[in-house]
Coordinates of C-alpha atoms in Angstrom, one line a residue:
Chain A
M28 CA -23.9 14.3 23.4
I29 CA -23.9 13.5 19.6
P30 CA -21.8 16.0 17.7
N31 CA -23.7 17.7 14.9
R32 CA -23.2 17.6 11.2
Q33 CA -21.3 20.9 11.2
M34 CA -18.7 19.6 13.6
V35 CA -18.1 16.5 11.4
L36 CA -17.7 18.6 8.2
E37 CA -15.5 21.2 9.9
A38 CA -13.2 18.5 11.2
G39 CA -12.7 17.3 7.7
N40 CA -11.6 20.7 6.5
R41 CA -9.5 21.3 9.6
V42 CA -7.4 18.1 9.4
A43 CA -7.0 18.0 5.6
P44 CA -3.9 20.2 5.4
F45 CA -2.1 18.0 7.9
V46 CA -2.9 14.5 6.9
H47 CA -2.6 12.4 3.7
R48 CA -5.8 11.9 1.8
T49 CA -5.3 8.2 1.8
P50 CA -6.2 6.1 -1.3
V51 CA -9.3 3.9 -1.5
L52 CA -8.2 0.6 -3.0
T53 CA -10.1 -2.4 -4.3
S54 CA -9.3 -6.0 -5.3
R55 CA -11.3 -8.0 -7.6
L56 CA -10.0 -11.2 -6.0
L57 CA -11.0 -10.1 -2.5
N58 CA -14.4 -9.0 -3.9
E59 CA -15.0 -12.5 -5.3
L60 CA -13.9 -14.1 -2.1
A61 CA -16.2 -11.8 0.0
G62 CA -19.1 -11.9 -2.4
A63 CA -19.3 -8.1 -2.0
E64 CA -17.9 -4.9 -3.5
V65 CA -15.3 -3.8 -0.9
Y66 CA -13.6 -0.4 -0.7
F67 CA -10.6 -0.3 1.5
K68 CA -9.7 3.1 3.0
C69 CA -6.0 2.8 3.5
E70 CA -5.2 4.5 6.8
N71 CA -2.2 2.3 7.1
L72 CA -0.8 4.7 4.5
Q73 CA -1.6 7.7 6.7
K74 CA 1.2 9.7 8.3
M75 CA 2.8 7.7 11.2
G76 CA 1.0 4.7 9.8
A77 CA -2.4 5.0 11.4
F78 CA -5.7 7.0 11.4
K79 CA -4.8 8.2 14.9
M80 CA -3.0 11.2 13.4
R81 CA -6.4 12.6 12.4
G82 CA -7.9 12.7 15.9
A83 CA -4.7 14.1 17.4
I84 CA -4.5 16.9 14.8
N85 CA -8.2 17.8 15.2
A86 CA -8.0 17.9 19.0
I87 CA -4.8 20.1 19.1
L88 CA -6.3 22.5 16.6
Q89 CA -9.3 23.1 18.8
L90 CA -7.2 24.3 21.7
S91 CA -6.7 28.0 22.6
E92 CA -3.4 29.6 21.9
A93 CA -2.6 29.6 25.7
Q94 CA -3.4 25.9 25.8
K95 CA -1.2 25.2 22.8
K96 CA 1.6 27.0 24.5
A97 CA 1.3 24.8 27.6
G98 CA 1.3 21.6 25.5
V99 CA -0.7 18.3 25.4
V100 CA -0.3 15.1 27.4
T101 CA -1.6 11.6 26.9
H102 CA -0.8 8.1 28.1
S103 CA -0.4 5.5 25.4
S104 CA 1.9 2.7 24.6
G105 CA 0.4 2.4 21.1
N106 CA -0.2 4.5 18.0
F107 CA -1.9 7.4 19.7
G108 CA 1.3 8.4 21.6
Q109 CA 3.2 8.5 18.3
A110 CA 0.3 10.3 16.6
L111 CA 0.0 13.0 19.3
A112 CA 3.8 13.5 19.2
L113 CA 3.9 14.0 15.5
A114 CA 0.7 16.1 15.3
A115 CA 2.1 18.3 18.1
K116 CA 5.4 18.6 16.4
N117 CA 3.7 19.6 13.1
L118 CA 1.8 22.3 15.0
G119 CA 4.7 23.6 17.1
V120 CA 3.2 22.3 20.3
N121 CA 4.9 20.3 23.1
A122 CA 3.6 16.8 23.6
F123 CA 4.2 14.8 26.9
I124 CA 3.7 11.1 26.3
V125 CA 3.4 8.9 29.3
M126 CA 4.5 5.4 28.5
P127 CA 4.8 2.3 30.7
S128 CA 8.3 0.9 31.3
S129 CA 7.1 -2.3 29.7
A130 CA 6.6 -0.6 26.3
P131 CA 8.9 -1.9 23.6
A132 CA 12.0 0.2 23.1
V133 CA 11.1 0.6 19.4
K134 CA 7.8 2.3 20.4
I135 CA 9.5 4.6 22.8
E136 CA 12.1 5.5 20.2
A137 CA 9.4 6.2 17.7
V138 CA 7.6 8.7 20.0
K139 CA 11.0 10.4 20.6
A140 CA 11.8 10.5 16.9
Y141 CA 8.5 12.4 16.4
G142 CA 9.6 14.9 19.0
G143 CA 7.5 13.6 21.9
L144 CA 8.6 14.2 25.5
V145 CA 8.5 10.7 26.9
I146 CA 7.8 10.1 30.6
I147 CA 8.3 6.5 31.7
T148 CA 6.2 5.1 34.5
E149 CA 5.5 1.8 36.2
P150 CA 3.5 -0.4 34.0
T151 CA 0.1 0.1 35.7
L152 CA -2.8 2.1 34.6
E153 CA -2.8 3.9 38.0
A154 CA 0.8 5.0 37.6
R155 CA 0.2 6.2 34.1
E156 CA -2.9 8.2 35.1
R157 CA -1.1 9.7 38.1
S158 CA 1.8 10.7 35.9
A159 CA -0.5 12.4 33.4
V160 CA -2.4 14.2 36.1
S161 CA 0.8 15.6 37.6
I162 CA 1.9 16.9 34.2
V163 CA -1.4 18.6 33.7
A164 CA -1.0 20.1 37.2
E165 CA 2.7 21.2 36.8
K166 CA 2.8 22.3 33.2
G167 CA -0.8 23.3 32.6
A168 CA -0.8 20.8 29.6
V169 CA -4.1 19.6 28.3
F170 CA -4.9 15.9 28.7
L171 CA -6.1 14.3 25.5
H172 CA -7.6 10.8 25.8
P173 CA -6.7 8.5 22.9
S174 CA -10.3 7.5 22.2
N175 CA -12.7 9.0 24.7
D176 CA -12.5 12.7 23.7
L177 CA -15.1 14.3 21.4
N178 CA -12.6 16.2 19.2
V179 CA -10.5 13.1 18.9
I180 CA -13.6 11.0 18.0
V181 CA -14.7 13.5 15.3
G182 CA -11.2 13.7 14.0
Q183 CA -11.0 9.9 13.6
G184 CA -14.2 10.1 11.7
T185 CA -12.6 12.1 8.9
A186 CA -11.2 8.9 7.4
A187 CA -14.8 7.8 6.8
L188 CA -15.8 11.3 5.7
E189 CA -13.3 11.1 2.9
L190 CA -14.4 7.6 2.0
F191 CA -18.0 8.7 1.6
Q192 CA -16.9 11.6 -0.6
D193 CA -15.1 9.1 -2.8
Q194 CA -17.8 6.4 -2.6
P195 CA -21.2 7.9 -1.8
G196 CA -23.1 4.7 -2.4
L197 CA -21.8 2.6 0.4
E198 CA -24.4 0.4 2.0
Y199 CA -22.1 -0.7 4.9
I200 CA -19.1 0.8 6.5
M201 CA -16.9 -1.3 8.8
G202 CA -14.1 -0.5 11.3
P203 CA -12.3 -2.2 14.2
V204 CA -13.5 -1.6 17.7
G205 CA -10.9 -0.9 20.4
G206 CA -11.3 2.1 22.7
G207 CA -14.2 3.1 20.5
G208 CA -12.9 6.4 19.0
L209 CA -12.6 5.2 15.5
I210 CA -15.9 3.4 15.3
A211 CA -17.8 6.3 17.0
G212 CA -16.2 8.8 14.6
T213 CA -16.9 6.5 11.6
A214 CA -20.6 6.2 12.7
L215 CA -20.9 10.0 12.9
A216 CA -19.6 10.4 9.4
A217 CA -22.0 7.6 8.2
H218 CA -24.9 9.3 10.0
Y219 CA -24.3 12.7 8.4
L220 CA -22.8 11.8 5.0
G221 CA -23.9 8.2 4.3
N222 CA -27.0 7.3 2.4
N223 CA -28.6 5.0 4.8
C224 CA -25.3 3.3 5.3
K225 CA -25.1 0.8 8.2
V226 CA -22.1 0.9 10.5
V227 CA -20.7 -2.5 11.6
G228 CA -17.8 -2.9 14.1
G229 CA -15.4 -5.8 14.1
E230 CA -14.0 -7.0 17.4
P231 CA -11.7 -9.8 18.5
K232 CA -13.7 -12.4 20.5
E233 CA -10.7 -12.4 22.9
A234 CA -11.5 -8.7 23.8
D235 CA -15.2 -8.4 23.2
D236 CA -16.1 -5.7 25.8
A237 CA -17.8 -3.6 23.1
Y238 CA -19.9 -6.5 21.9
R239 CA -21.1 -7.2 25.4
A240 CA -21.6 -3.5 26.2
F241 CA -23.7 -3.2 23.1
K242 CA -25.9 -6.0 24.4
S243 CA -26.0 -4.9 28.1
G244 CA -26.3 -1.2 27.4
K245 CA -23.5 -0.3 29.8
I246 CA -19.7 -0.2 29.5
E247 CA -18.1 -3.6 30.0
Y248 CA -14.6 -4.6 30.7
N249 CA -12.2 -7.4 29.5
K250 CA -10.9 -9.8 32.1
S251 CA -8.2 -11.1 29.7
V252 CA -7.2 -9.7 26.3
D253 CA -5.4 -12.6 24.6
T254 CA -5.6 -11.3 21.1
I255 CA -3.0 -10.6 18.4
A256 CA -5.0 -7.4 17.6
D257 CA -3.0 -5.3 20.1
G258 CA -4.8 -2.1 19.2
L259 CA -8.1 -3.5 20.3
K260 CA -7.5 -4.5 23.9
T261 CA -9.0 -1.3 25.5
N262 CA -12.6 -0.8 26.5
L263 CA -15.1 1.8 25.5
G264 CA -15.5 5.1 27.3
D265 CA -18.4 7.2 28.5
I266 CA -18.1 9.7 25.6
N267 CA -17.9 7.3 22.7
F268 CA -20.2 4.6 24.1
P269 CA -23.5 6.7 23.7
I270 CA -22.5 7.5 20.1
I271 CA -21.8 3.8 19.4
M272 CA -25.1 2.7 21.0
E273 CA -27.0 5.2 18.9
L274 CA -25.4 4.9 15.5
V275 CA -23.7 1.5 15.2
S276 CA -25.9 -1.3 13.8
E277 CA -23.9 -4.3 15.0
I278 CA -20.6 -5.6 16.4
I279 CA -19.3 -8.9 14.9
R280 CA -16.8 -10.9 16.9
V281 CA -14.0 -12.9 15.2
E282 CA -11.6 -15.6 16.2
E283 CA -7.8 -15.1 16.3
E284 CA -7.3 -17.4 13.3
E285 CA -9.8 -15.5 11.3
I286 CA -7.9 -12.3 12.0
I287 CA -4.6 -13.8 10.9
S288 CA -6.2 -15.3 7.8
A289 CA -7.8 -11.9 6.8
M290 CA -4.5 -10.1 7.5
K291 CA -2.6 -12.5 5.3
L292 CA -5.1 -12.1 2.4
I293 CA -4.8 -8.3 2.5
W294 CA -0.9 -8.5 2.6
E295 CA -0.9 -11.0 -0.2
R296 CA -3.6 -9.8 -2.5
M297 CA -3.6 -6.0 -1.8
K298 CA 0.2 -5.7 -1.2
L299 CA -0.6 -3.7 1.9
V300 CA 1.2 -3.9 5.2
I301 CA -1.5 -3.8 7.9
E302 CA -1.4 -4.5 11.6
P303 CA -3.6 -7.3 12.9
S304 CA -6.2 -4.8 14.3
S305 CA -6.8 -3.6 10.8
A306 CA -7.8 -7.0 9.5
V307 CA -10.6 -7.5 12.0
P308 CA -13.4 -5.8 10.1
F309 CA -12.5 -7.7 6.9
A310 CA -12.4 -10.9 8.9
A311 CA -15.9 -10.0 10.2
L312 CA -17.1 -9.5 6.7
L313 CA -15.8 -12.8 5.5
K314 CA -17.3 -14.5 8.6
E315 CA -20.8 -13.2 8.0
G316 CA -20.6 -13.2 4.2
K317 CA -24.4 -13.7 3.7
K318 CA -25.2 -10.4 5.3
F319 CA -23.0 -8.4 2.9
K320 CA -23.8 -10.4 -0.2
N321 CA -23.5 -8.1 -3.3
K322 CA -23.4 -5.1 -1.0
K323 CA -21.1 -2.1 -1.4
V324 CA -19.0 -2.1 1.8
G325 CA -16.4 0.4 3.0
I326 CA -13.7 -0.8 5.4
I327 CA -11.3 1.4 7.3
L328 CA -7.9 -0.2 7.3
S329 CA -6.8 1.4 10.5
G330 CA -3.0 1.1 10.6
G331 CA 0.2 -0.6 9.5
N332 CA 2.5 -0.4 12.5
V333 CA 3.7 -4.0 12.8
E334 CA 7.0 -5.7 13.6
L335 CA 8.1 -7.2 10.3
T336 CA 10.3 -9.7 12.1
N337 CA 7.4 -11.0 14.1
L338 CA 4.6 -11.9 11.7
P339 CA 1.9 -14.5 12.5
F340 CA 2.4 -16.2 9.1
Chain B
M24 CA 12.9 2.7 -33.9
I25 CA 11.8 5.2 -31.2
P26 CA 8.0 5.2 -30.8
N27 CA 6.6 8.7 -31.2
R28 CA 4.7 10.9 -28.8
Q29 CA 1.4 9.9 -30.2
M30 CA 2.0 6.2 -29.6
V31 CA 2.9 6.9 -26.0
L32 CA -0.2 9.1 -25.4
E33 CA -2.5 6.7 -27.1
A34 CA -1.2 3.8 -25.0
G35 CA -2.2 5.8 -21.9
N36 CA -5.8 6.1 -23.1
R37 CA -5.9 2.5 -24.4
V38 CA -4.9 0.8 -21.1
A39 CA -6.7 3.2 -18.7
P40 CA -10.0 1.3 -18.7
F41 CA -8.3 -1.9 -17.9
V42 CA -5.8 -1.0 -15.2
H43 CA -5.9 0.7 -11.8
R44 CA -4.7 4.3 -11.8
T45 CA -2.3 3.5 -9.0
P46 CA -1.6 6.0 -6.3
V47 CA 1.5 8.1 -6.0
L48 CA 2.7 8.0 -2.3
T49 CA 5.2 10.0 -0.4
S50 CA 6.9 9.6 3.0
R51 CA 8.4 12.5 4.9
L52 CA 10.7 10.1 6.7
L53 CA 12.1 8.6 3.5
N54 CA 12.5 12.0 2.0
E55 CA 14.6 13.0 5.0
L56 CA 16.6 9.9 4.7
A57 CA 17.1 10.3 0.9
G58 CA 17.7 14.1 1.1
A59 CA 15.3 14.3 -1.9
E60 CA 11.6 14.7 -2.6
V61 CA 10.5 11.2 -3.7
Y62 CA 7.2 10.3 -5.4
F63 CA 6.6 6.5 -5.4
K64 CA 4.3 5.3 -8.2
C65 CA 2.7 2.2 -6.6
E66 CA 2.5 -0.4 -9.4
N67 CA 2.7 -3.0 -6.6
L68 CA -0.9 -2.0 -6.1
Q69 CA -1.6 -2.6 -9.8
K70 CA -3.9 -5.5 -10.9
M71 CA -2.1 -8.8 -10.5
G72 CA 0.4 -6.9 -8.4
A73 CA 2.8 -5.5 -11.1
F74 CA 3.1 -3.0 -13.9
K75 CA 3.3 -5.9 -16.4
M76 CA -0.5 -5.7 -16.7
R77 CA -0.1 -2.5 -18.6
G78 CA 2.2 -3.9 -21.4
A79 CA 0.1 -7.0 -21.8
I80 CA -3.2 -5.0 -22.2
N81 CA -1.6 -2.6 -24.6
A82 CA -0.1 -5.4 -26.8
I83 CA -3.3 -7.4 -26.9
L84 CA -5.5 -4.4 -27.8
Q85 CA -3.2 -3.7 -30.8
L86 CA -4.0 -7.1 -32.4
S87 CA -6.5 -7.6 -35.2
E88 CA -9.8 -9.4 -34.4
A89 CA -8.5 -12.5 -36.2
Q90 CA -5.3 -12.5 -34.1
K91 CA -7.3 -12.0 -30.9
K92 CA -9.4 -15.0 -31.9
A93 CA -6.3 -17.1 -32.3
G94 CA -4.9 -16.1 -28.9
V95 CA -1.5 -15.0 -27.5
V96 CA 1.5 -16.9 -26.3
T97 CA 4.5 -16.1 -24.1
H98 CA 7.1 -17.9 -22.1
S99 CA 7.6 -16.6 -18.6
S100 CA 7.9 -18.0 -15.2
G101 CA 7.4 -14.6 -13.6
N102 CA 4.9 -11.7 -13.6
F103 CA 4.4 -11.4 -17.3
G104 CA 2.9 -14.8 -17.6
Q105 CA 0.3 -13.9 -15.0
A106 CA -0.2 -10.4 -16.5
L107 CA -0.8 -11.8 -20.0
A108 CA -3.2 -14.4 -18.6
L109 CA -5.2 -11.8 -16.8
A110 CA -5.1 -9.2 -19.5
A111 CA -6.2 -11.9 -22.1
K112 CA -9.0 -13.1 -19.8
N113 CA -10.3 -9.5 -19.4
L114 CA -10.3 -9.1 -23.1
G115 CA -11.9 -12.5 -23.9
V116 CA -8.7 -13.8 -25.6
N117 CA -6.9 -17.2 -25.0
A118 CA -3.5 -16.9 -23.5
F119 CA -1.0 -19.8 -23.8
I120 CA 1.7 -19.5 -21.1
V121 CA 4.8 -21.6 -21.5
M122 CA 6.4 -22.3 -18.1
P123 CA 9.4 -24.3 -17.1
S124 CA 8.8 -27.4 -14.9
S125 CA 11.0 -25.8 -12.3
A126 CA 8.6 -22.9 -11.8
P127 CA 7.1 -22.8 -8.3
A128 CA 3.7 -24.5 -8.1
V129 CA 2.2 -21.2 -6.7
K130 CA 3.2 -19.3 -9.8
I131 CA 1.7 -22.0 -12.1
E132 CA -1.5 -22.0 -10.1
A133 CA -1.6 -18.2 -10.2
V134 CA -1.5 -18.2 -14.0
K135 CA -4.2 -20.9 -14.1
A136 CA -6.3 -18.9 -11.7
Y137 CA -6.2 -16.0 -14.1
G138 CA -7.4 -18.3 -16.9
G139 CA -4.1 -18.9 -18.6
L140 CA -3.6 -22.1 -20.5
V141 CA -0.3 -23.4 -19.1
I142 CA 2.2 -25.5 -21.0
I143 CA 5.0 -27.0 -18.9
T144 CA 8.3 -27.6 -20.6
E145 CA 11.8 -28.7 -19.6
P146 CA 13.5 -25.9 -17.7
T147 CA 15.7 -24.6 -20.5
L148 CA 15.3 -21.5 -22.6
E149 CA 15.6 -23.6 -25.7
A150 CA 12.7 -25.9 -24.7
R151 CA 10.5 -22.9 -23.8
E152 CA 11.2 -21.1 -27.1
R153 CA 10.5 -24.3 -29.0
S154 CA 7.3 -24.8 -27.2
A155 CA 6.2 -21.2 -27.9
V156 CA 7.1 -21.5 -31.6
S157 CA 5.0 -24.7 -31.9
I158 CA 2.0 -23.0 -30.4
V159 CA 2.4 -20.1 -32.8
A160 CA 2.5 -22.7 -35.7
E161 CA -0.3 -24.9 -34.5
K162 CA -2.8 -22.3 -33.1
G163 CA -1.9 -19.2 -35.0
A164 CA -1.4 -17.5 -31.7
V165 CA 0.6 -14.3 -31.6
F166 CA 3.9 -14.5 -29.6
L167 CA 4.3 -11.6 -27.2
H168 CA 7.7 -11.1 -25.6
P169 CA 7.7 -10.0 -21.9
S170 CA 10.0 -7.0 -22.5
N171 CA 11.3 -6.9 -26.1
D172 CA 8.1 -5.9 -27.9
L173 CA 7.3 -2.3 -28.9
N174 CA 3.7 -2.4 -27.8
V175 CA 4.6 -4.0 -24.5
I176 CA 7.3 -1.4 -23.9
V177 CA 5.0 1.5 -24.7
G178 CA 2.4 -0.1 -22.4
Q179 CA 4.8 -0.4 -19.5
G180 CA 5.6 3.3 -20.0
T181 CA 2.0 4.3 -19.0
A182 CA 2.9 4.0 -15.3
A183 CA 5.4 6.8 -15.8
L184 CA 2.9 8.7 -18.0
E185 CA 0.4 8.8 -15.2
L186 CA 3.2 9.8 -12.8
F187 CA 4.1 12.8 -15.0
Q188 CA 0.5 13.8 -15.2
D189 CA 0.4 13.8 -11.3
Q190 CA 3.8 15.3 -10.8
P191 CA 4.9 17.3 -13.8
G192 CA 7.9 18.8 -12.1
L193 CA 10.0 15.6 -11.7
E194 CA 13.7 16.2 -12.2
Y195 CA 14.5 12.5 -12.2
I196 CA 12.6 9.3 -12.8
M197 CA 13.9 5.9 -11.7
G198 CA 12.9 2.3 -12.4
P199 CA 14.5 -1.1 -12.1
V200 CA 16.3 -2.6 -15.1
G201 CA 15.6 -6.3 -15.9
G202 CA 14.6 -7.3 -19.4
G203 CA 14.5 -3.5 -20.3
G204 CA 10.7 -3.1 -21.1
L205 CA 9.9 -1.0 -18.1
I206 CA 12.9 1.3 -18.2
A207 CA 12.5 1.8 -22.0
G208 CA 8.8 2.6 -21.6
T209 CA 9.6 4.9 -18.7
A210 CA 12.2 6.7 -20.7
L211 CA 9.8 7.2 -23.6
A212 CA 7.2 8.7 -21.2
A213 CA 9.9 11.0 -19.7
H214 CA 11.1 12.0 -23.2
Y215 CA 7.6 13.1 -24.3
L216 CA 6.0 14.2 -21.1
G217 CA 8.8 15.1 -18.7
N218 CA 10.3 18.6 -18.4
N219 CA 13.9 17.8 -18.9
C220 CA 13.5 14.9 -16.6
K221 CA 16.5 12.5 -16.4
V222 CA 15.9 8.8 -16.5
V223 CA 18.0 6.6 -14.2
G224 CA 17.9 2.8 -14.0
G225 CA 18.7 0.7 -11.0
E226 CA 20.2 -2.7 -11.4
P227 CA 21.6 -5.4 -9.1
K228 CA 25.3 -5.6 -9.3
E229 CA 24.8 -9.4 -9.5
A230 CA 23.0 -9.1 -12.8
D231 CA 24.5 -6.0 -14.3
D232 CA 24.2 -6.8 -18.0
A233 CA 22.4 -3.5 -18.7
Y234 CA 25.1 -1.4 -17.0
R235 CA 27.7 -3.1 -19.1
A236 CA 25.7 -2.9 -22.2
F237 CA 25.2 0.8 -21.6
K238 CA 29.1 1.2 -21.4
S239 CA 29.9 -1.1 -24.3
G240 CA 27.1 -0.1 -26.7
K241 CA 26.0 -3.7 -27.3
I242 CA 23.8 -6.1 -25.6
E243 CA 25.6 -8.0 -22.8
Y244 CA 24.7 -11.1 -20.9
N245 CA 24.9 -12.3 -17.3
K246 CA 27.1 -15.3 -16.6
S247 CA 25.5 -15.7 -13.1
V248 CA 22.5 -14.0 -11.6
D249 CA 22.9 -14.4 -7.9
T250 CA 20.4 -11.7 -6.9
I251 CA 17.4 -11.6 -4.7
A252 CA 15.8 -9.3 -7.3
D253 CA 14.4 -12.2 -9.3
G254 CA 12.6 -10.0 -11.7
L255 CA 15.8 -8.5 -12.9
K256 CA 17.8 -11.5 -14.0
T257 CA 17.1 -11.2 -17.7
N258 CA 19.1 -9.3 -20.3
L259 CA 18.1 -6.5 -22.6
G260 CA 16.7 -7.1 -26.1
D261 CA 17.3 -5.6 -29.5
I262 CA 14.1 -3.5 -29.5
N263 CA 14.4 -1.9 -26.0
F264 CA 18.2 -1.5 -26.0
P265 CA 18.3 1.3 -28.6
I266 CA 15.6 3.2 -26.7
I267 CA 17.6 2.8 -23.5
M268 CA 20.9 3.9 -25.1
E269 CA 19.1 7.0 -26.5
L270 CA 17.0 8.1 -23.6
V271 CA 18.4 6.8 -20.3
S272 CA 21.0 8.9 -18.5
E273 CA 22.6 6.4 -16.3
I274 CA 22.3 3.0 -14.7
I275 CA 23.3 2.6 -11.1
R276 CA 24.3 -0.7 -9.7
V277 CA 23.5 -1.8 -6.1
E278 CA 24.6 -4.5 -3.8
E279 CA 22.3 -7.2 -2.4
E280 CA 22.3 -5.8 1.1
E281 CA 21.4 -2.4 -0.3
I282 CA 18.4 -3.9 -2.0
I283 CA 17.2 -5.7 1.1
S284 CA 17.7 -2.6 3.3
A285 CA 15.8 -0.4 0.8
M286 CA 13.0 -3.0 0.6
K287 CA 12.7 -3.1 4.4
L288 CA 12.5 0.7 4.6
I289 CA 9.6 0.8 2.1
W290 CA 7.8 -2.0 3.9
E291 CA 8.3 -0.4 7.3
R292 CA 7.8 3.2 6.5
M293 CA 5.4 3.2 3.6
K294 CA 3.5 0.1 4.7
L295 CA 3.8 -1.3 1.2
V296 CA 4.5 -4.9 0.2
I297 CA 7.0 -4.7 -2.6
E298 CA 9.1 -7.4 -4.2
P299 CA 12.9 -7.1 -4.1
S300 CA 13.2 -5.9 -7.7
S301 CA 11.0 -2.9 -6.8
A302 CA 13.4 -1.8 -4.1
V303 CA 16.4 -1.5 -6.5
P304 CA 15.8 2.1 -7.8
F305 CA 15.3 3.4 -4.2
A306 CA 18.5 1.6 -3.2
A307 CA 20.3 3.3 -6.1
L308 CA 18.9 6.7 -5.0
L309 CA 20.2 6.1 -1.4
K310 CA 23.5 5.0 -2.7
E311 CA 24.2 8.0 -4.8
G312 CA 22.4 10.5 -2.6
K313 CA 24.5 13.5 -3.6
K314 CA 23.3 13.3 -7.1
F315 CA 19.7 13.5 -6.1
K316 CA 20.1 16.1 -3.3
N317 CA 17.0 18.2 -3.0
K318 CA 15.7 16.9 -6.3
K319 CA 12.2 15.8 -7.2
V320 CA 12.5 12.2 -8.0
G321 CA 9.8 9.8 -9.2
I322 CA 10.3 6.1 -8.6
I323 CA 8.3 3.2 -10.2
L324 CA 7.6 0.6 -7.5
S325 CA 7.3 -2.2 -10.0
G326 CA 5.5 -5.0 -8.2
G327 CA 4.6 -6.7 -5.0
N328 CA 4.5 -10.4 -5.8
V329 CA 6.6 -11.9 -3.0
E330 CA 6.4 -15.0 -0.8
L331 CA 5.4 -13.7 2.6
T332 CA 6.9 -16.7 4.3
N333 CA 10.3 -16.2 2.7
L334 CA 11.3 -12.7 3.5
P335 CA 14.9 -11.5 3.6
F336 CA 14.4 -9.7 7.0

């Protein structure tokens, strides 16, 4: 099911009071380097440091009052756990965040600081899912998937929606591909608000399930995920995959050193703290420069949650 | 001589086509920490990574056609050299930048990359001044001081001018104090555009000439300048000092560890790359929290030109 235009526009209005309207920044130097006119939508400057706040807010706001009273639950060791905790707090809703015991203490503390009710499980997907299911059963809480949920997907697309409002003439829009929520939402925004704007995903070669799925026509899985882009290790889901197949033009894979080099350029030249995952689309643009030659390209800088004491440069 | 309201407003219009209108960002977490409502004017996102672009543009645009033809000259090993080079390039003017042989190669290369004509001298102030004087004599170029020039000062104030346009209700505005150009320009903007807005400077204790000058009523000098805030080592000048004496309320001194801690908070929480000098006013706010309790405070984040491989955290 492809959400309609109305759903996309309504999500924009729905999340607006609860998120920052993040700036769109440009750099002449990076334009020269890329040979293109690049507009960076700075979701690293979003509340809690990532676009994930948008999907979390949109999904919670779609719940009934009874559902809101019961709370929401997700399993995530990454940004979505923090996003759901903060979004829920802002809306006066309880958020149960299932996290693996292997999650860094700083991430667990961050979720707690945002008011999330943390449940620690064994570090296996099975244990996490079992724990989430039992919270749904016991508390009546609503399970929200970080990327494979229609309201989350449409919510994530509001970053691109704002970018098209600011820059209607984009010829390409690019985003990273992890679980598929952001790129699917971005593609929906491009479909309804872009002017023949092509959607291109960037993906680490070390976790290229989406690239392979795009070729094979079915969801693929990663055997190993040896990438610095820790937000992009997950695979696509059955709700976002059809949207991606329908509305995304291409997925470009990049090497680890290309990610690090693009990340460093954005830190140095744009003075923005971004996490490695955020650098992947710009790395893809630089890699396939010819394709984007003299084009107007929008890039979603997805987030900025990175350990300052553990930088790859 | 205190520039009048008209000069300040005209500078805003004059520089606008040549600079980024930088975003004003907020962070709920930093507000909670500071106990105040803080609006960060992000001049680290300005062209060439610092507010200095504004003063350079404003000063060059005030020259006659004959002067523009002859070019401009300054001596600077820091941001102003880069700013003048880039501003001059954008306006089709030659810029002679006198730099000490001790300047880091990366800074010399940056000036050259912006089209600056670099002249290397012995690393003494006397040698730099002699070199600048001889370029003025030989080429007829106009000397522009990085901070002690009325057009530069008024130009630097356009960052605050934009901030007051965006946030008219500020009760305090804060900036770092180095050579005095930024804080003097900020004070002028506050005087003409603020609504009884107090101006507070932040200064490293290790280079507290302005704090002492403010007390003694005459320009003071630093014997040593052992501070990480390398943009704030210079002393005030005879043109900006009277403006500062007249229009600045207070100068707050901060320790080195306070600067580093404030810098880290802004990197981590706001996802902004700022240089140590930029963190000084926020460090001052945190230090004297009571004074700013529940106040609306604007802070000029002056720049983001920092070596990523040499961070203090």
